[in-house]
XYZ file of C-alpha atoms in Angstrom:
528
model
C 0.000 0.000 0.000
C 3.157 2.364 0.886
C 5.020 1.851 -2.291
C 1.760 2.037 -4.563
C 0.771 5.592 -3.073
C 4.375 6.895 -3.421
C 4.056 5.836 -7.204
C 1.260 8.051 -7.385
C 2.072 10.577 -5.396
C 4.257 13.523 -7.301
C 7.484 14.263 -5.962
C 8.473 17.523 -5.144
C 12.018 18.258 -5.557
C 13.922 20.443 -2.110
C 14.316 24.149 -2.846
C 17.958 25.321 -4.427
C 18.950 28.129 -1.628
C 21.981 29.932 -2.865
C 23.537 31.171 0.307
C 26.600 32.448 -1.003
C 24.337 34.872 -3.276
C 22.369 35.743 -0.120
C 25.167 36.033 2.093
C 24.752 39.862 3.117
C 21.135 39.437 4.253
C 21.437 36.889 5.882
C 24.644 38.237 7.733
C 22.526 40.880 8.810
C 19.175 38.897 9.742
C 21.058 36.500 12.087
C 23.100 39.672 13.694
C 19.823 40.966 14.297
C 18.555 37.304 16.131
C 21.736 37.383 18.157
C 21.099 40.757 19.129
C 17.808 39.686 20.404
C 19.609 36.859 22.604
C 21.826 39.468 24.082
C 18.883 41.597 25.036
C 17.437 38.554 26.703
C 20.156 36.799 28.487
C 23.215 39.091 28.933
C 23.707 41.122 31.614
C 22.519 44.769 31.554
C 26.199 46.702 31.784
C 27.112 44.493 29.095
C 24.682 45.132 26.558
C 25.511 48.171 24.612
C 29.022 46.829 24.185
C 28.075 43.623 22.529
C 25.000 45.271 20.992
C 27.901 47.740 19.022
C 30.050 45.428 18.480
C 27.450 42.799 16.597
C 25.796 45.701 14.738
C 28.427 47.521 13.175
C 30.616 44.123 12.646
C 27.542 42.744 10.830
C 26.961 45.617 8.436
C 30.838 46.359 7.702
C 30.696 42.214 7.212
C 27.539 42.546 4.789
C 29.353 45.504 2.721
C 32.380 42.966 2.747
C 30.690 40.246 1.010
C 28.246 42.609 -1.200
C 31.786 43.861 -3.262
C 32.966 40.403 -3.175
C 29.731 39.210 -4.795
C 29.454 42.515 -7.022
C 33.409 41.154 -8.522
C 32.147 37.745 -8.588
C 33.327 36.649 -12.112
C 31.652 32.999 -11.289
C 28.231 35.526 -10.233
C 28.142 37.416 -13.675
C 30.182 35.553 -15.927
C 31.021 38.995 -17.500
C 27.551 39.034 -19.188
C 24.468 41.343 -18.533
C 22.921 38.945 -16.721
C 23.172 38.242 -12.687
C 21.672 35.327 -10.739
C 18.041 34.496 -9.024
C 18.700 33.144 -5.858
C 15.701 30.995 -2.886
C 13.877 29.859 -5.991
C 13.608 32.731 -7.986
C 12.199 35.378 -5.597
C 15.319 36.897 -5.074
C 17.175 39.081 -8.151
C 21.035 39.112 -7.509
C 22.592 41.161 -10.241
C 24.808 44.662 -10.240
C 21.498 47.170 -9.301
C 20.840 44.951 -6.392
C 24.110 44.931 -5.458
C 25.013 48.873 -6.104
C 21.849 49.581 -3.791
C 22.556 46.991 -1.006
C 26.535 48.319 -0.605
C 24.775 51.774 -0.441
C 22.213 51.067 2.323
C 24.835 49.226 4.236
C 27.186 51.878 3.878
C 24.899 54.628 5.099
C 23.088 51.981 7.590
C 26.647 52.093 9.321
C 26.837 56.018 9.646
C 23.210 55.800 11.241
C 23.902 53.482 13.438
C 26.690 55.448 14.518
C 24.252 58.056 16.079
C 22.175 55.656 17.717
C 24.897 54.571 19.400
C 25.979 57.980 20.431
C 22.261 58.143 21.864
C 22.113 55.148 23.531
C 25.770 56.245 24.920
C 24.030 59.289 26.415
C 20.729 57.530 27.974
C 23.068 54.914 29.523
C 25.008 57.742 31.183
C 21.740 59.003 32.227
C 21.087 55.766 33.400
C 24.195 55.461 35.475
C 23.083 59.283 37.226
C 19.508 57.337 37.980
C 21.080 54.769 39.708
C 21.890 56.697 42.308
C 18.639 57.991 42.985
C 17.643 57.336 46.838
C 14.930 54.580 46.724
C 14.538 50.673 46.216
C 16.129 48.378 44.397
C 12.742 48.146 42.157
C 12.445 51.451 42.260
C 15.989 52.009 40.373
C 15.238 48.914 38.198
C 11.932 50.272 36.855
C 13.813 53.486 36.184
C 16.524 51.884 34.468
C 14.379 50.058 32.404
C 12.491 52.708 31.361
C 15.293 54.720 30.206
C 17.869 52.257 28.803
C 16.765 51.729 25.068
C 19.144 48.952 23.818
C 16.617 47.024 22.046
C 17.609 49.548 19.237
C 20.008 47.791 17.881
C 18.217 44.594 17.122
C 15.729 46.550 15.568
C 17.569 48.257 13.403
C 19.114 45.392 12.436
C 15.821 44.086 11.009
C 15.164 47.231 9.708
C 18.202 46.954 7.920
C 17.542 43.270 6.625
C 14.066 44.145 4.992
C 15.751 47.533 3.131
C 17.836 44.539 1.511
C 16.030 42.402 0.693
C 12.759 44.887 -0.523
C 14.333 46.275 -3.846
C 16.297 42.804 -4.410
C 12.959 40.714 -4.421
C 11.839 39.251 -7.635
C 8.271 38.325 -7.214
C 5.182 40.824 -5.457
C 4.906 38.560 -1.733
C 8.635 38.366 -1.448
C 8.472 42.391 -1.834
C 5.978 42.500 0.284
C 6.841 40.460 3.321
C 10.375 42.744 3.080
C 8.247 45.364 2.908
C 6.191 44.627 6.126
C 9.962 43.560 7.564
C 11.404 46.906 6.879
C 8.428 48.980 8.080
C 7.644 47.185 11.595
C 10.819 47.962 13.588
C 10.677 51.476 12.315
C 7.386 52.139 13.775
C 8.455 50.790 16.726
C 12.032 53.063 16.675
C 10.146 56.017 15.511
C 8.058 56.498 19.306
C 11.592 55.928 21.543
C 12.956 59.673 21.872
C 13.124 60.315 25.295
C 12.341 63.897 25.776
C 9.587 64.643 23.666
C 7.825 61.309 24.440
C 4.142 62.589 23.092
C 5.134 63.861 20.024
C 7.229 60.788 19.328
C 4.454 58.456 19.959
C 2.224 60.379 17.868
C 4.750 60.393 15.275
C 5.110 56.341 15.442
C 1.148 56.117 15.604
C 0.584 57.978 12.499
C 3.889 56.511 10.556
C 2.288 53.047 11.347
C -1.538 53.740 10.608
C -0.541 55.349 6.907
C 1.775 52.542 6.182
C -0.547 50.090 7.321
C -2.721 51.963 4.519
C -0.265 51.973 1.983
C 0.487 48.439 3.139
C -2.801 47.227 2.035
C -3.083 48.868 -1.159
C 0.208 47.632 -2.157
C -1.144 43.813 -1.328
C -4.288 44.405 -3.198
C -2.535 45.805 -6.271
C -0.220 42.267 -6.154
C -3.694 40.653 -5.612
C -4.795 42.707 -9.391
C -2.012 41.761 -10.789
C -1.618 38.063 -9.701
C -5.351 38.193 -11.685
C -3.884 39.419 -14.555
C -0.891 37.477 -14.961
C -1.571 34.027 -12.657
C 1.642 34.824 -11.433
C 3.751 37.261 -8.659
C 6.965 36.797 -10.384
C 7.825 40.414 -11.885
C 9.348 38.341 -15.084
C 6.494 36.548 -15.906
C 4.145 40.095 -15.201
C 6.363 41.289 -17.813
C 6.102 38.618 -20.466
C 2.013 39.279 -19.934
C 2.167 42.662 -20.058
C 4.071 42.635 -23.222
C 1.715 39.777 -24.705
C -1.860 41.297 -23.910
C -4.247 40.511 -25.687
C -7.334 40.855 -23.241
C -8.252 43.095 -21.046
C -6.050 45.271 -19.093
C -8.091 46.963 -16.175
C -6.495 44.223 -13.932
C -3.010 45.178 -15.138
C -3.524 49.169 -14.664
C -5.456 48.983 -11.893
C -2.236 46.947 -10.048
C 0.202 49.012 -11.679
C -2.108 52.347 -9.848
C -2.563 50.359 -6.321
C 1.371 48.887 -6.030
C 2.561 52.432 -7.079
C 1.007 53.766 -3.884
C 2.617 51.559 -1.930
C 5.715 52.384 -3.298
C 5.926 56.171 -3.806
C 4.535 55.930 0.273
C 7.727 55.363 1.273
C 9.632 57.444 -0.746
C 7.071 60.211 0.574
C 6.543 61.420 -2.769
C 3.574 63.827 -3.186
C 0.609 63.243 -2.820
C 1.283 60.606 -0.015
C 3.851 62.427 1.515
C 2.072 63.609 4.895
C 3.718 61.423 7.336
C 6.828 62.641 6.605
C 7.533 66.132 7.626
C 5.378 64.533 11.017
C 7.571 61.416 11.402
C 11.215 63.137 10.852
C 10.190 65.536 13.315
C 8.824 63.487 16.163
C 11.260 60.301 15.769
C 14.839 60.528 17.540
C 16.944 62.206 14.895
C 19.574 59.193 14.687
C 16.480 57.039 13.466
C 15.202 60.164 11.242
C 19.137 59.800 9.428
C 18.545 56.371 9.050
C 15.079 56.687 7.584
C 15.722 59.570 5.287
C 18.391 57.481 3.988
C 18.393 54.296 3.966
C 14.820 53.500 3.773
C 14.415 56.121 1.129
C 17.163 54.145 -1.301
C 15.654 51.039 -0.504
C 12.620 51.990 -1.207
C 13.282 53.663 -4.516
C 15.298 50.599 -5.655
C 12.129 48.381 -4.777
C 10.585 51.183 -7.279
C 13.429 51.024 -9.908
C 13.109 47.000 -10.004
C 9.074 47.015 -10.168
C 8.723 49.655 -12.868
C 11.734 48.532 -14.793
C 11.771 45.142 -14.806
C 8.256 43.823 -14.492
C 6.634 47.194 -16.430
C 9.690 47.885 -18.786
C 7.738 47.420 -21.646
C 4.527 49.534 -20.678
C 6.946 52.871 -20.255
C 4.426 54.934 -22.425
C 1.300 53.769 -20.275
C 3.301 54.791 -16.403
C 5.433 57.728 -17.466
C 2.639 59.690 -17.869
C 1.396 59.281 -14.221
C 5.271 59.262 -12.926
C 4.881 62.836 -14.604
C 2.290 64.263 -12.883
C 3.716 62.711 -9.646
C 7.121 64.011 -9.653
C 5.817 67.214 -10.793
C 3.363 67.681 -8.075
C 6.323 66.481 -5.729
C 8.962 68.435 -6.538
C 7.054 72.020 -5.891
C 5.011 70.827 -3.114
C 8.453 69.845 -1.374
C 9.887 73.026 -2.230
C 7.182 75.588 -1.932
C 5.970 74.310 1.531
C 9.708 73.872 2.581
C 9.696 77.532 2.841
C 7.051 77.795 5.389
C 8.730 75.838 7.733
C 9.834 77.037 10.940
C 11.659 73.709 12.082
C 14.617 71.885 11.359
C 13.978 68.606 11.033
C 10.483 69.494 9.141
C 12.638 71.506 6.675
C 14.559 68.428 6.138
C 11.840 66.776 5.827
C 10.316 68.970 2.813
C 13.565 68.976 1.421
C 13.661 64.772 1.564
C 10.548 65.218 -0.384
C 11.614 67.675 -2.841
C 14.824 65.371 -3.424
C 12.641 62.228 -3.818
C 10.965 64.171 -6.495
C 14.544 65.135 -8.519
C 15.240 61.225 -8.319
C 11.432 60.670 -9.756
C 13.145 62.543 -13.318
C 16.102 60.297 -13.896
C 13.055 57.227 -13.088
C 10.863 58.678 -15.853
C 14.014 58.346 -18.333
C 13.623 54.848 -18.263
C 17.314 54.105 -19.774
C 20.368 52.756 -18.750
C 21.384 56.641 -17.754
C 17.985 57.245 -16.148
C 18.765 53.988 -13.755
C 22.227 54.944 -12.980
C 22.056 58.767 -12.417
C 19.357 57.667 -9.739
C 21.338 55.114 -8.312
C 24.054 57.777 -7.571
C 21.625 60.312 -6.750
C 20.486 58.124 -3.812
C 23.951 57.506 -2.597
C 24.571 61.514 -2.920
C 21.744 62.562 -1.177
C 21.730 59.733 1.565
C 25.497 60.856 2.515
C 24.722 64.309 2.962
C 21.317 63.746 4.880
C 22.788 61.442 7.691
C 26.206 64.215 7.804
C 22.762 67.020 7.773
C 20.781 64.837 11.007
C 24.018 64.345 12.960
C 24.807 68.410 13.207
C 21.187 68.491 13.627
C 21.829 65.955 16.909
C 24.428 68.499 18.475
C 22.488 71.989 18.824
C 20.925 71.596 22.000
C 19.166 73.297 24.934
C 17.462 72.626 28.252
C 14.733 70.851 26.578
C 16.577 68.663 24.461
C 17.476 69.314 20.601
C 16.532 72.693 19.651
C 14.193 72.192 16.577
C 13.048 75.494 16.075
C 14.959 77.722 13.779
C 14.507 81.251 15.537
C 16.962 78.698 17.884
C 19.618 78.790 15.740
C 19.891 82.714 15.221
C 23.576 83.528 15.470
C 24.677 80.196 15.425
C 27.356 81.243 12.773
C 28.915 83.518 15.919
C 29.089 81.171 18.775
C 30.186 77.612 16.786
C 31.350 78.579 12.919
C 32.766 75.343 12.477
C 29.509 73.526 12.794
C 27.309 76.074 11.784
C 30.008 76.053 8.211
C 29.136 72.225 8.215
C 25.418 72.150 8.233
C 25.650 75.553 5.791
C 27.716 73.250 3.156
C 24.932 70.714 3.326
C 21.886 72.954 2.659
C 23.985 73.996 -0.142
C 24.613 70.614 -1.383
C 20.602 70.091 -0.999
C 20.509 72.979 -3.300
C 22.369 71.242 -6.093
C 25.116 73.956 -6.035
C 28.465 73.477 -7.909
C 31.116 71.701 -6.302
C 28.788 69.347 -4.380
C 27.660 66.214 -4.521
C 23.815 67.721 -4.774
C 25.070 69.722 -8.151
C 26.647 66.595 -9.727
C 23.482 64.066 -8.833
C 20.631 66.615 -10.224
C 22.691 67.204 -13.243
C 22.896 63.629 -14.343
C 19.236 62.980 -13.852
C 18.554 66.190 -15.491
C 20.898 64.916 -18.279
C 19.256 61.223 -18.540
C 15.702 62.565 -18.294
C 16.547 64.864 -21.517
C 17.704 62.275 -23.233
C 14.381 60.614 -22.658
C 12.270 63.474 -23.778
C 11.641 64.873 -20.795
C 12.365 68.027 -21.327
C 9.556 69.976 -19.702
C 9.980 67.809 -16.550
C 13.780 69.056 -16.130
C 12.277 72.673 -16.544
C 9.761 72.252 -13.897
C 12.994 70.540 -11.415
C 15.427 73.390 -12.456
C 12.310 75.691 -11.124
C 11.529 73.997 -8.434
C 15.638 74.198 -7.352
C 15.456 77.629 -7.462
C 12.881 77.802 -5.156
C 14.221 75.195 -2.482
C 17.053 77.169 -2.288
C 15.449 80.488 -0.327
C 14.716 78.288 2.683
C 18.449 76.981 2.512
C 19.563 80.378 2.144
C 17.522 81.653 4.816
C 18.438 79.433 7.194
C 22.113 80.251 6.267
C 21.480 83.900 6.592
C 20.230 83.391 10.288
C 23.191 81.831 11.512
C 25.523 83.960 10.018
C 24.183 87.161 10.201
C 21.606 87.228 12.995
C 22.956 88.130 16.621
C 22.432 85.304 19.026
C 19.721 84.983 21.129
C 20.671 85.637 24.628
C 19.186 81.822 25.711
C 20.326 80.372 22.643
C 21.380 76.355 22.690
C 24.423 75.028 23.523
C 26.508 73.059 20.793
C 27.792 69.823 22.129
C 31.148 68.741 21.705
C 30.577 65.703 19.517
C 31.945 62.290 20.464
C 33.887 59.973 18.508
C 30.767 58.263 16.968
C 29.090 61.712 15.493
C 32.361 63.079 14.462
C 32.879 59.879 12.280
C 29.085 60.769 11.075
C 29.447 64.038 10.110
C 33.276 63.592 8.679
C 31.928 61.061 6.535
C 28.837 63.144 5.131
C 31.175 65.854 4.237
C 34.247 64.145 2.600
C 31.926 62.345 0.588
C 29.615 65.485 -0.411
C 32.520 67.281 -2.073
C 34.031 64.249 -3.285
C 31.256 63.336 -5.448
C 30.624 66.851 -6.261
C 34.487 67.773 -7.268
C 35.389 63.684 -8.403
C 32.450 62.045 -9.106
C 33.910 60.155 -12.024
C 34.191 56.880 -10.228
C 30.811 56.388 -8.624
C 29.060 57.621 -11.516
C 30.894 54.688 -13.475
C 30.056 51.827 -10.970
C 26.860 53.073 -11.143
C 26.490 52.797 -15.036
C 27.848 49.778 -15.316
C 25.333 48.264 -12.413
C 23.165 49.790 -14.812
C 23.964 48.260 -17.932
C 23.293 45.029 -16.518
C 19.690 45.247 -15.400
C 17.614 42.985 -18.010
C 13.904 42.187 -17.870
C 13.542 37.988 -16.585
């Protein structure tokens, strides 16, 4: 009876799981499980040590073996093509690979300023400990205050921004997505000080993404219809073979393109952001206006050029209106601002909507003049959020700009710092900001999108009075007699900041080399 059902019974072959291809994600997921353990089982005194040293040592690790894979000559075989890895639903080629180093790279500097905040709450810890009272007393207090369960959750934070623009099928994207999203809502409601207005930042990051979540999974659910497949390869080869109706097809490509341009904040679903950047701790702001924004575009790159690469004419139009809309919304409401981090915020938009041009291109330039814009624009915001981190009064960071009046008077070293990145922001010459908008400017021409690059070179011009006006108070604006203190800056935000800078006029004076890494990651993207 045994043998005759197992001759009718099919057999299904065990999954092919490339781990060598997958190596950096999974580096990072099981850092992120260890760091759990250690939250669980070490001792307290110990934690933020072996937190640090399993965070950053994962992520410098992961960048390790994503330029080992990125050379692999057994990977690419010197053709266009890369590698699917866990059964297809994972796309290893040079774009996956040119995004990934860049996450990891600015994951690093982020997590660099968390751990200069967790460095001060366990020295505010220590001071607590002292406090007259019981033993549970203390305890309670120290629990309350001592946020290492950061680090794990950044970790997974981390993981999903990975693996979300290197999935190759709609649940795979997905589940990063959820991955991705979860911790942050969780990081965004830990600042200490302004504990309201960071929980009401989490609460409102995590009921619009739960939105945007669901309108995402319905549009796979439309196109799943269309197709009877998830896999953006075979979407592609039914899009380009349609012969029936295609509500099911533009109705997914409309409800997975809100999911998407959610999380790059791009107009008109941009309202959590200017909320979220300013209630979250700023370390978790860096890492959210810059990792999570490349992540999230390259999850938009892969969708619209791999599984809709031959529909261009029927989503350009729409990517039109959107980066439009999103490039002077950014910049016009940018100037109302009276906040720092909000301005950023505006500005994050505004930028998202540059990157939107060199997406419309839909060429090898458009793909790699985005790539490097993201890597631009992530440096500079983290080296932006971590002077942002050391202008401080009695209250805690001081967000409002009448704050900063004179600023250029009492610290001109770090007010020269945070000047040089508005600047960049502004795309002037010499900066990294300059170099990025001109080569999506330059690909989206070549695509015939001129009237597009008009609208950005406008909108520029505009984003750059709330730079300047900011610069103008600091410099010429007599201190305010209870103005903040600047902090000296430890070892961890120095590394931040020194980073953002070198590599804002790097790529702005020598861009040469990252612009050609990112063309030929380009050059090898091909539809599956």
């Amino acid at each position: 009876m045994t043998g005759s059902l197992a001759a009718i019974a099919p057999t299904i072959p065990a999954p092919q799981i490339q781990y060598g291809q997958l190596s950096p994600m999974l580096l990072v997921f099981g850092a992120a499980i260890a760091g759990v353990l250690v939250e669980a089982f070490s001792p307290r005194p110990l934690r933020r040590t072996l937190h640090l040293a399993i965070t950053l040592g994962s992520l410098a690790g992961a960048f390790i073996l994503t330029v080992f894979l990125a050379g692999s000559s057994s990977l690419f075989g010197g053709g266009r093509a890369g590698n699917v890895a866990a059964v297809g639903a994972v796309a290893i080629d040079r774009p996956t690979l040119f995004i990934q180093g860049t996450i990891l790279v600015l994951a690093f500097i982020s997590v660099l300023l968390i751990a200069e905040s967790s460095h001060e709450v366990s020295a505010f810890a220590a001071q607590a400990a002292a406090v007259p009272g019981s033993a549970e007393e203390r305890e309670g207090l120290l629990a309350g205050i001592s946020h290492t369960e950061v680090y794990p959750l950044t970790l997974f934070a981390i993981g999903g921004m990975l693996l979300f623009p290197a999935a190759n099928d709609l649940l795979t994207m997905f589940v990063a997505l959820e991955v991705l999203s979860l911790p942050l809502y969780l990081l965004c409601g830990l600042a200490r000080r302004r504990r309201l207005l960071s929980q009401e930042a989490a609460m409102k990051y995590f009921l619009l993404g739960s939105f945007s979540s669901a309108f995402f999974l319905f549009g796979v659910a439309m196109l799943y219809g269309f197709s009877d497949s998830v896999s953006l390869s075979k979407i592609a080869i039914a899009a380009g073979g349609n012969t029936q109706s295609s509500v099911l097809l533009y109705a997914g490509i409309a409800l997975l393109g809100v999911g998407l341009l959610f999380k790059i904040g791009a107009v008109p679903f941009q309202a959590w952001k200017p909320d979220v950047y300013q209630g979250a701790p700023t370390p978790v702001t860096a890492l959210m206006a810059s990792c999570t924004l490349v992540s999230a575009f390259g999850a938009v790159l892969r969708v619209f050029y791999v599984a809709f690469g031959q529909l261009t004419w029927d989503w350009r139009p729409m990517m039109w209106g959107i980066a439009i809309l999103t490039m002077l919304g950014g910049s016009i409401i940018a100037i109302t601002q009276t906040d720092v981090k909000r301005l950023l915020a505006y500005s994050s938009i505004a930028q998202a909507g540059y990157i939107l041009t060199g997406v419309v291109a839909a060429s090898t330039a458009g793909l790699s003049s985005s790539m490097f814009y993201l890597a631009a624009y992530g440096l500079a915001a983290v080296g932006a959020f971590a002077v942002v981190t050391l202008i401080r009064d009695q209250s805690g960071e001081a967000g409002h700009l009448s704050r900063w009046a004179g600023l250029g008077k009492r610290s001109p070293l770090v007010a020269g710092i945070f000047a040089f990145f508005l600047i960049a922001f502004a795309g002037i010459p010499l900066t990294s900001g300059f170099t990025g908008k001109f080569a999506v400017f330059q690909a989206a021409i070549a695509g015939g999108a001129l009237p597009l690059v008009i609208v950005g070179v406008v909108s520029s011009a505009i984003l750059a009075f709330p730079y300047v006006r900011v610069i103008v108070l600091m410099f010429f604006s007599e201190p305010v007699l209870d103005g903040p203190a600047v902090v000296r800056p430890s070892a961890f935000t120095s590394v931040a900041v020194g980073i953002g800078l070198l590599a804002t006029l790097v790529l702005g004076v020598a861009p040469e080399p990252l612009l050609r890494l990112a063309h030929e990651a380009a050059a090898q993207l091909f539809v599956r």
